[in-house]
Amino acid sequence: MKTILITGGAGFIGSHVIRRFVKKYPDYKIVNLDNLTYAGNLANLRDVEKAPNYEFVRADITAGELMKALFKKYRFDGVIHLAAESHVDRSISSPMEFIYANIVGTVNLLNAARTVWEDFSEKRFYHISTDEVYGSLGATGFFYENTSYDPRSPYSASKASSDHLVRAYFHTYGLPTVISNCSNNYGPFQFPEKLIPLAIHNIKNNKLIPVYGKGENIRDWLYVEDHAVAIDQIYHEGKIGDTYNIGGHNEWKNIDLIHLLCEIMDRKLKRSAGTSKNLITYVKDRAGHDLRYAIDSGKIQKELGWKPSLQFAEGLEKTVEWYLANEEWMKNVTSGDYQKYYEHQYTKR
Ligand code: NAD
Ligand code: TYD
């Protein structure tokens, strides 16, 4: 039986990866290591928490000695590292948390693997990253695996730094690493600070939908379960030392996405057409707001046969249905500090 460490498994993407691995691989023991920040929620894993091949360990990846002790105790065969501070807006207001979690935390895991693993053959350290490390595109072009790094927010700079360190450990110590850089994910269990769940939450509660700047920024959206499938394939078949870009080939201007979401919400909530659109409010732009992200995922499509399975309209509809059916989940994650943090007065443009 192999033991796989998945970090950040109580978060959005991590919970989908844990669910997939626990169910699909009964021969793996899956250890979910997460310190349950505001973004980590064990309710994301209710359907697998009692599985015999699953164990949760509450621990902070910034604790280096503890990481080594856990590597010794569990004798991990592989690592899928997702734990991170993940929201750009928070990185603008509190950059240091991103430095500790994303950079120091990643190095602690690399050091634990390097020093505790005696033999690197059959081992694998898979680091999950973002397309934001490549910076911002103009109206045309795509991010490729060999696009130069040009991060512009504290979040993307911290992820870029962690990617560089992972590659450094591959080249310097021969640690068997692999990296993937993915575009914006959406789907169930995403914390309502990111655009789609925040807008769903606000529309449902008749609150304004804050659109930064002119709403013309473009993101490439991928359904989270498609990302989990890609992670599964890269973990098992990806080439050591390589990088894979993952994306939806699904670019949307923020304002167009919000319009589509408003239409779906009006229909699902049985409100008259146009009701939700009245909530759209243009607010002060995000500092250093990247204009456009777009991934070329040709490499993973060609080498591993992966491709996105869902059309955006279908994925968005499923996502809305999930949030409307899981009010209790939303109530829990928006209790406590949420109001103070996210329901501040936006400055109107
Ligand atoms: P998330 O914020 O929903 O979850 C992050 C998880 O990490 C939480 O459960 C949190 O408790 C945990 N965590 C944070 N700091 C920790 C620490 N110091 N020790 C232990 N656990 C800690 O994030 P997400 O959206 O699921 O993203 C997961 C990973 O995927 C991140 O590395 C992120 O950079 C990357 N990524 C995200 C997206 C996206 O669109 N969300 C796209 C590409 C890549
Ligand atoms: P977000 O979901 O925060 O992801 P990222 O910044 O990592 O791409 O934001 C997606 C896009 O939506 C981004 O261009 C910023 C914009 N946005 C808004 O216009 N309003 C909001 O309230 C949020 C959270 C984001």
Short mmCIF file of C-alpha atoms and ligand atoms in Angstrom, two decimals:
data_model
loop_
_atom_site.label_atom_id
_atom_site.label_comp_id
_atom_site.label_asym_id
_atom_site.label_seq_id
_atom_site.Cartn_x
_atom_site.Cartn_y
_atom_site.Cartn_z
CA MET A 1 0.00 0.00 0.00
CA LYS A 2 1.39 3.40 -0.99
CA THR A 3 1.00 6.41 1.25
CA ILE A 4 0.40 9.70 -0.51
CA LEU A 5 0.62 13.07 1.23
CA ILE A 6 -1.83 15.63 -0.13
CA THR A 7 -1.37 19.09 1.37
CA GLY A 8 -4.18 21.65 1.41
CA GLY A 9 -6.78 18.91 1.05
CA ALA A 10 -9.39 20.80 3.05
CA GLY A 11 -9.36 23.64 0.53
CA PHE A 12 -11.22 24.00 -2.74
CA ILE A 13 -9.11 22.10 -5.28
CA GLY A 14 -7.47 19.86 -2.68
CA SER A 15 -10.83 18.50 -1.52
CA HIS A 16 -11.70 17.43 -5.08
CA VAL A 17 -8.29 15.78 -5.46
CA ILE A 18 -8.66 13.97 -2.12
CA ARG A 19 -12.16 12.76 -3.02
CA ARG A 20 -10.94 11.43 -6.37
CA PHE A 21 -7.89 9.67 -4.94
CA VAL A 22 -9.63 8.16 -1.90
CA LYS A 23 -12.41 6.72 -4.07
CA LYS A 24 -10.38 5.70 -7.09
CA TYR A 25 -7.34 4.26 -5.35
CA PRO A 26 -8.33 2.03 -2.41
CA ASP A 27 -4.72 0.76 -2.40
CA TYR A 28 -3.39 4.19 -1.54
CA LYS A 29 -3.49 5.58 1.94
CA ILE A 30 -4.25 9.29 1.53
CA VAL A 31 -2.97 11.62 4.23
CA ASN A 32 -4.53 15.09 4.07
CA LEU A 33 -2.27 17.66 5.74
CA ASP A 34 -3.93 21.02 6.29
CA ASN A 35 -3.87 23.62 9.05
CA LEU A 36 -7.46 24.74 8.34
CA THR A 37 -7.06 28.43 7.61
CA TYR A 38 -10.19 30.46 6.80
CA ALA A 39 -10.11 28.66 3.39
CA GLY A 40 -9.81 25.13 4.77
CA ASN A 41 -12.99 23.36 5.75
CA LEU A 42 -13.38 19.70 6.70
CA ALA A 43 -17.03 19.89 5.64
CA ASN A 44 -15.64 19.77 2.08
CA LEU A 45 -14.74 16.12 2.72
CA ARG A 46 -17.73 14.72 4.60
CA ASP A 47 -18.32 11.96 2.04
CA VAL A 48 -14.81 10.49 2.37
CA GLU A 49 -13.78 11.31 5.94
CA LYS A 50 -14.66 7.84 7.24
CA ALA A 51 -13.00 5.94 4.39
CA PRO A 52 -10.45 3.41 5.69
CA ASN A 53 -7.74 4.75 3.35
CA TYR A 54 -8.08 8.39 4.48
CA GLU A 55 -6.48 10.25 7.38
CA PHE A 56 -6.51 13.93 8.29
CA VAL A 57 -3.54 15.56 10.00
CA ARG A 58 -3.87 19.14 11.17
CA ALA A 59 -0.46 20.72 10.73
CA ASP A 60 1.14 23.88 9.39
CA ILE A 61 3.63 23.51 6.53
CA THR A 62 5.59 26.47 7.87
CA ALA A 63 6.74 24.19 10.74
CA GLY A 64 9.85 22.64 9.16
CA GLU A 65 10.81 20.17 11.89
CA LEU A 66 7.23 18.96 12.15
CA MET A 67 7.19 18.27 8.39
CA LYS A 68 10.32 16.11 8.75
CA ALA A 69 8.78 14.26 11.71
CA LEU A 70 5.62 13.57 9.70
CA PHE A 71 7.65 12.33 6.72
CA LYS A 72 9.45 9.93 9.10
CA LYS A 73 6.25 8.80 10.76
CA TYR A 74 4.18 8.17 7.62
CA ARG A 75 6.95 7.23 5.16
CA PHE A 76 5.18 8.98 2.28
CA ASP A 77 5.73 7.50 -1.18
CA GLY A 78 4.59 10.64 -2.92
CA VAL A 79 3.48 14.20 -2.33
CA ILE A 80 0.84 16.32 -4.06
CA HIS A 81 1.36 19.80 -2.71
CA LEU A 82 -1.61 22.17 -2.91
CA ALA A 83 -1.51 23.97 0.46
CA ALA A 84 -1.13 27.68 -0.11
CA GLU A 85 -2.56 31.08 0.53
CA SER A 86 -4.48 31.45 -2.72
CA HIS A 87 -6.24 34.80 -3.07
CA VAL A 88 -4.67 37.73 -4.91
CA ASP A 89 -6.66 40.39 -3.02
CA ARG A 90 -5.50 39.01 0.34
CA SER A 91 -1.92 38.93 -0.93
CA ILE A 92 -2.20 42.66 -1.61
CA SER A 93 -3.37 43.40 1.92
CA SER A 94 -1.22 40.78 3.75
CA PRO A 95 1.77 39.72 1.62
CA MET A 96 3.82 38.17 4.44
CA GLU A 97 1.32 35.35 4.99
CA PHE A 98 1.93 34.37 1.37
CA ILE A 99 5.68 34.40 1.79
CA TYR A 100 5.47 32.07 4.80
CA ALA A 101 2.85 29.63 3.53
CA ASN A 102 3.75 29.52 -0.16
CA ILE A 103 7.53 29.90 -0.12
CA VAL A 104 8.72 28.78 3.33
CA GLY A 105 6.03 26.08 3.48
CA THR A 106 7.07 24.64 0.11
CA VAL A 107 10.76 24.65 1.03
CA ASN A 108 9.96 22.86 4.29
CA LEU A 109 8.24 20.08 2.34
CA LEU A 110 11.09 19.91 -0.17
CA ASN A 111 13.61 19.66 2.67
CA ALA A 112 11.60 16.98 4.43
CA ALA A 113 11.42 14.93 1.22
CA ARG A 114 15.11 15.46 0.43
CA THR A 115 16.37 14.52 3.86
CA VAL A 116 13.92 11.81 4.94
CA TRP A 117 13.58 9.93 1.65
CA GLU A 118 16.56 7.60 1.44
CA ASP A 119 16.00 6.46 -2.09
CA PHE A 120 14.35 8.76 -4.63
CA SER A 121 13.43 6.03 -7.11
CA GLU A 122 9.67 5.37 -7.05
CA LYS A 123 9.14 8.68 -5.20
CA ARG A 124 7.45 11.77 -6.57
CA PHE A 125 7.01 15.36 -5.37
CA TYR A 126 4.24 17.05 -7.35
CA HIS A 127 3.84 20.80 -6.89
CA ILE A 128 0.56 22.46 -7.91
CA SER A 129 0.90 25.98 -9.25
CA THR A 130 -0.88 28.66 -11.20
CA ASP A 131 -0.73 30.31 -14.62
CA GLU A 132 -0.44 33.65 -12.82
CA VAL A 133 3.34 33.10 -12.53
CA TYR A 134 3.59 33.97 -16.25
CA GLY A 135 2.27 37.50 -15.70
CA SER A 136 -0.29 39.27 -17.85
CA LEU A 137 -1.08 38.86 -21.55
CA GLY A 138 -2.27 41.51 -23.97
CA ALA A 139 -5.18 40.87 -26.32
CA THR A 140 -3.47 37.94 -28.05
CA GLY A 141 -1.11 35.06 -27.29
CA PHE A 142 -0.98 32.20 -24.78
CA PHE A 143 1.13 31.02 -21.86
CA TYR A 144 3.30 28.03 -22.80
CA GLU A 145 5.41 25.86 -20.48
CA ASN A 146 8.51 27.80 -21.58
CA THR A 147 6.99 31.29 -21.22
CA SER A 148 9.23 33.42 -18.98
CA TYR A 149 8.01 34.03 -15.47
CA ASP A 150 6.76 37.58 -14.86
CA PRO A 151 4.62 37.53 -11.69
CA ARG A 152 3.01 40.81 -10.70
CA SER A 153 1.06 40.24 -7.48
CA PRO A 154 2.45 39.10 -4.14
CA TYR A 155 0.42 35.90 -4.63
CA SER A 156 1.85 35.11 -8.06
CA ALA A 157 5.35 36.14 -6.99
CA SER A 158 5.16 33.76 -4.02
CA LYS A 159 3.95 30.92 -6.28
CA ALA A 160 6.66 31.72 -8.85
CA SER A 161 9.24 31.60 -6.08
CA SER A 162 7.97 28.21 -4.91
CA ASP A 163 8.07 26.87 -8.50
CA HIS A 164 11.69 28.02 -8.85
CA LEU A 165 12.61 26.30 -5.59
CA VAL A 166 10.95 23.06 -6.69
CA ARG A 167 13.00 23.15 -9.94
CA ALA A 168 16.13 24.01 -7.96
CA TYR A 169 15.65 20.89 -5.80
CA PHE A 170 15.22 18.81 -8.95
CA HIS A 171 18.41 20.13 -10.55
CA THR A 172 20.52 20.39 -7.39
CA TYR A 173 19.50 17.33 -5.39
CA GLY A 174 17.83 15.18 -8.02
CA LEU A 175 14.54 15.28 -6.12
CA PRO A 176 11.92 13.72 -8.43
CA THR A 177 9.65 16.71 -8.91
CA VAL A 178 6.93 17.64 -11.35
CA ILE A 179 4.96 20.91 -11.60
CA SER A 180 1.70 21.97 -13.18
CA ASN A 181 0.42 25.50 -13.75
CA CYS A 182 -3.32 25.79 -14.08
CA SER A 183 -5.76 28.53 -15.05
CA ASN A 184 -8.69 29.78 -12.90
CA ASN A 185 -10.76 26.98 -11.41
CA TYR A 186 -14.45 27.12 -10.54
CA GLY A 187 -16.94 24.67 -9.07
CA PRO A 188 -18.35 23.39 -5.75
CA PHE A 189 -16.58 24.13 -2.44
CA GLN A 190 -14.77 27.27 -3.63
CA PHE A 191 -14.54 29.86 -0.88
CA PRO A 192 -16.75 32.88 -1.67
CA GLU A 193 -13.88 35.33 -2.02
CA LYS A 194 -13.15 34.27 -5.61
CA LEU A 195 -15.27 35.88 -8.33
CA ILE A 196 -17.79 33.13 -9.15
CA PRO A 197 -18.86 31.97 -5.66
CA LEU A 198 -18.72 35.54 -4.35
CA ALA A 199 -21.08 36.69 -7.11
CA ILE A 200 -23.42 33.72 -6.54
CA HIS A 201 -23.51 34.46 -2.80
CA ASN A 202 -24.17 38.16 -3.35
CA ILE A 203 -26.85 37.67 -6.01
CA LYS A 204 -28.64 35.18 -3.78
CA ASN A 205 -28.65 37.75 -0.95
CA ASN A 206 -29.46 40.76 -3.13
CA LYS A 207 -26.08 42.34 -2.48
CA LEU A 208 -24.01 44.21 -5.03
CA ILE A 209 -21.77 42.29 -7.44
CA PRO A 210 -18.44 44.12 -7.31
CA VAL A 211 -16.82 44.27 -10.75
CA TYR A 212 -13.25 45.55 -10.58
CA GLY A 213 -12.30 48.29 -13.02
CA LYS A 214 -14.22 48.08 -16.27
CA GLY A 215 -14.84 44.32 -16.07
CA GLU A 216 -12.66 43.83 -19.14
CA ASN A 217 -10.04 41.55 -17.58
CA ILE A 218 -10.00 38.07 -19.04
CA ARG A 219 -9.57 34.73 -17.28
CA ASP A 220 -9.47 31.18 -18.68
CA TRP A 221 -11.90 29.10 -16.59
CA LEU A 222 -11.64 25.37 -15.88
CA TYR A 223 -14.10 23.17 -13.96
CA VAL A 224 -12.36 21.97 -10.80
CA GLU A 225 -13.01 18.26 -11.43
CA ASP A 226 -11.25 18.55 -14.79
CA HIS A 227 -8.26 19.94 -12.90
CA ALA A 228 -8.44 16.99 -10.47
CA VAL A 229 -8.36 14.57 -13.43
CA ALA A 230 -5.30 16.36 -14.83
CA ILE A 231 -3.59 16.18 -11.42
CA ASP A 232 -4.30 12.44 -11.25
CA GLN A 233 -2.79 11.93 -14.71
CA ILE A 234 0.27 14.11 -14.09
CA TYR A 235 0.93 12.46 -10.72
CA HIS A 236 0.92 9.03 -12.35
CA GLU A 237 2.23 9.67 -15.86
CA GLY A 238 3.94 13.06 -15.85
CA LYS A 239 7.63 13.13 -16.65
CA ILE A 240 9.95 13.85 -13.72
CA GLY A 241 11.46 17.34 -13.98
CA ASP A 242 8.74 18.50 -16.39
CA THR A 243 6.08 21.19 -16.23
CA TYR A 244 2.53 20.89 -17.59
CA ASN A 245 0.16 23.76 -18.31
CA ILE A 246 -3.52 23.05 -17.64
CA GLY A 247 -6.32 25.27 -18.92
CA GLY A 248 -9.85 25.30 -20.23
CA HIS A 249 -9.36 27.08 -23.58
CA ASN A 250 -12.26 29.00 -22.17
CA GLU A 251 -11.58 32.72 -22.00
CA TRP A 252 -14.18 35.06 -20.57
CA LYS A 253 -14.20 38.79 -19.96
CA ASN A 254 -15.27 39.22 -16.32
CA ILE A 255 -18.31 41.29 -17.26
CA ASP A 256 -19.51 38.74 -19.83
CA LEU A 257 -19.10 35.96 -17.29
CA ILE A 258 -21.11 37.96 -14.74
CA HIS A 259 -23.87 38.53 -17.28
CA LEU A 260 -24.09 34.79 -17.98
CA LEU A 261 -24.12 34.06 -14.26
CA CYS A 262 -26.88 36.64 -13.70
CA GLU A 263 -29.03 34.95 -16.34
CA ILE A 264 -28.56 31.54 -14.72
CA MET A 265 -29.29 32.95 -11.26
CA ASP A 266 -32.49 34.70 -12.40
CA ARG A 267 -33.68 31.43 -13.89
CA LYS A 268 -32.75 29.27 -10.90
CA LEU A 269 -34.16 31.71 -8.34
CA LYS A 270 -37.27 32.27 -10.47
CA ARG A 271 -36.67 36.01 -10.52
CA SER A 272 -37.70 38.05 -13.53
CA ALA A 273 -35.09 38.39 -16.25
CA GLY A 274 -32.65 41.24 -15.57
CA THR A 275 -33.09 41.28 -11.76
CA SER A 276 -29.57 40.08 -10.95
CA LYS A 277 -27.90 42.36 -13.51
CA ASN A 278 -29.18 45.35 -11.52
CA LEU A 279 -26.76 44.33 -8.76
CA ILE A 280 -23.68 44.80 -10.96
CA THR A 281 -21.56 47.60 -9.52
CA TYR A 282 -18.29 48.78 -11.01
CA VAL A 283 -15.81 49.33 -8.19
CA LYS A 284 -12.23 50.55 -7.82
CA ASP A 285 -9.84 48.32 -9.73
CA ARG A 286 -7.53 45.81 -8.05
CA ALA A 287 -3.98 47.18 -7.73
CA GLY A 288 -1.77 45.77 -10.49
CA HIS A 289 -4.74 43.89 -11.98
CA ASP A 290 -3.45 41.42 -14.62
CA LEU A 291 -5.34 42.00 -17.87
CA ARG A 292 -5.53 38.55 -19.39
CA TYR A 293 -4.55 34.95 -18.69
CA ALA A 294 -4.79 32.24 -21.36
CA ILE A 295 -3.18 28.82 -21.23
CA ASP A 296 -2.01 26.69 -24.11
CA SER A 297 -2.58 23.17 -22.77
CA GLY A 298 -1.33 21.45 -25.92
CA LYS A 299 1.42 19.57 -24.09
CA ILE A 300 -0.78 17.75 -21.57
CA GLN A 301 -3.37 17.12 -24.28
CA LYS A 302 -0.80 15.60 -26.60
CA GLU A 303 1.40 13.76 -24.11
CA LEU A 304 -1.16 12.57 -21.57
CA GLY A 305 -4.40 12.70 -23.56
CA TRP A 306 -6.08 15.03 -21.07
CA LYS A 307 -8.72 17.52 -22.12
CA PRO A 308 -11.44 19.51 -20.34
CA SER A 309 -14.74 17.62 -20.26
CA LEU A 310 -17.30 20.33 -19.53
CA GLN A 311 -18.54 23.29 -21.54
CA PHE A 312 -18.52 26.47 -19.45
CA ALA A 313 -22.30 27.07 -19.57
CA GLU A 314 -22.85 23.53 -18.30
CA GLY A 315 -20.17 23.79 -15.60
CA LEU A 316 -21.46 27.14 -14.42
CA GLU A 317 -25.02 25.83 -14.23
CA LYS A 318 -23.84 22.83 -12.17
CA THR A 319 -21.87 25.14 -9.92
CA VAL A 320 -24.85 27.44 -9.30
CA GLU A 321 -27.05 24.42 -8.55
CA TRP A 322 -24.49 23.17 -6.04
CA TYR A 323 -24.28 26.48 -4.18
CA LEU A 324 -28.06 26.86 -4.07
CA ALA A 325 -28.44 23.31 -2.75
CA ASN A 326 -25.73 23.80 -0.11
CA GLU A 327 -26.87 26.87 1.79
CA GLU A 328 -25.68 25.40 5.07
CA TRP A 329 -22.12 25.14 3.73
CA MET A 330 -22.25 28.77 2.59
CA LYS A 331 -23.68 29.86 5.94
CA ASN A 332 -20.84 28.16 7.79
CA VAL A 333 -18.02 29.57 5.68
CA THR A 334 -19.48 33.09 5.74
CA SER A 335 -19.94 33.18 9.50
CA GLY A 336 -17.28 34.70 11.77
CA ASP A 337 -14.85 37.13 10.18
CA TYR A 338 -16.27 36.85 6.66
CA GLN A 339 -18.64 39.79 7.01
CA LYS A 340 -15.89 42.02 8.31
CA TYR A 341 -13.44 40.96 5.61
CA TYR A 342 -15.55 40.79 2.45
CA GLU A 343 -18.65 42.83 3.02
CA HIS A 344 -16.79 46.10 3.26
CA GLN A 345 -17.87 49.16 1.31
CA TYR A 346 -16.39 49.01 -2.14
CA THR A 347 -15.34 52.32 -3.66
CA LYS A 348 -17.57 52.85 -6.67
CA ARG A 349 -15.87 53.89 -9.85
P1 NAD B 1 -7.76 27.26 -1.12
O1 NAD B 1 -7.40 28.60 -0.57
O2 NAD B 1 -9.18 26.93 -1.36
O3 NAD B 1 -7.16 26.12 -0.19
C1 NAD B 1 -5.88 26.17 0.34
C2 NAD B 1 -5.78 25.13 1.45
O4 NAD B 1 -4.44 25.18 1.96
C3 NAD B 1 -6.72 25.41 2.63
O5 NAD B 1 -7.36 24.21 3.02
C4 NAD B 1 -5.80 25.92 3.71
O6 NAD B 1 -6.26 25.60 5.02
C5 NAD B 1 -4.49 25.19 3.38
N1 NAD B 1 -3.31 25.92 3.88
C6 NAD B 1 -3.00 27.23 3.69
N2 NAD B 1 -1.87 27.54 4.34
C7 NAD B 1 -1.46 26.40 4.95
C8 NAD B 1 -0.37 26.08 5.80
N3 NAD B 1 0.53 27.02 6.16
N4 NAD B 1 -0.24 24.81 6.25
C9 NAD B 1 -1.15 23.86 5.91
N5 NAD B 1 -2.22 24.11 5.13
C10 NAD B 1 -2.37 25.37 4.67
O7 NAD B 1 -6.91 27.13 -2.47
P2 NAD B 1 -7.27 26.41 -3.84
O8 NAD B 1 -7.99 27.36 -4.70
O9 NAD B 1 -7.84 25.07 -3.56
O10 NAD B 1 -5.80 26.23 -4.44
C11 NAD B 1 -5.02 25.07 -4.14
C12 NAD B 1 -3.68 25.19 -4.85
O11 NAD B 1 -3.90 25.29 -6.25
C13 NAD B 1 -2.86 26.41 -4.45
O12 NAD B 1 -1.51 26.02 -4.39
C14 NAD B 1 -3.10 27.40 -5.58
O13 NAD B 1 -1.99 28.26 -5.73
C15 NAD B 1 -3.25 26.45 -6.76
N6 NAD B 1 -4.10 26.96 -7.86
C16 NAD B 1 -5.34 27.45 -7.63
C17 NAD B 1 -6.13 27.89 -8.70
C18 NAD B 1 -7.54 28.41 -8.49
O14 NAD B 1 -8.18 28.87 -9.44
N7 NAD B 1 -8.11 28.33 -7.30
C19 NAD B 1 -5.64 27.83 -10.01
C20 NAD B 1 -4.34 27.30 -10.21
C21 NAD B 1 -3.59 26.88 -9.13
P1 TYD B 2 -10.45 35.91 -8.67
O1 TYD B 2 -11.58 34.96 -8.61
O2 TYD B 2 -10.06 36.65 -7.44
O3 TYD B 2 -9.21 35.11 -9.30
P2 TYD B 2 -7.78 35.66 -9.85
O4 TYD B 2 -7.56 37.03 -9.34
O5 TYD B 2 -6.81 34.69 -9.26
O6 TYD B 2 -7.86 35.57 -11.34
O7 TYD B 2 -10.79 37.01 -9.77
C1 TYD B 2 -11.13 36.67 -11.09
C2 TYD B 2 -11.29 37.95 -11.87
O8 TYD B 2 -12.44 38.66 -11.38
C3 TYD B 2 -10.13 38.92 -11.71
O9 TYD B 2 -9.94 39.60 -12.95
C4 TYD B 2 -10.59 39.89 -10.65
C5 TYD B 2 -12.09 39.95 -10.87
N1 TYD B 2 -12.92 40.16 -9.67
C6 TYD B 2 -13.92 41.14 -9.68
O10 TYD B 2 -14.11 41.87 -10.68
N2 TYD B 2 -14.69 41.28 -8.57
C7 TYD B 2 -14.51 40.52 -7.45
O11 TYD B 2 -15.25 40.72 -6.44
C8 TYD B 2 -13.49 39.51 -7.45
C9 TYD B 2 -13.26 38.67 -6.26
C10 TYD B 2 -12.73 39.37 -8.59
#
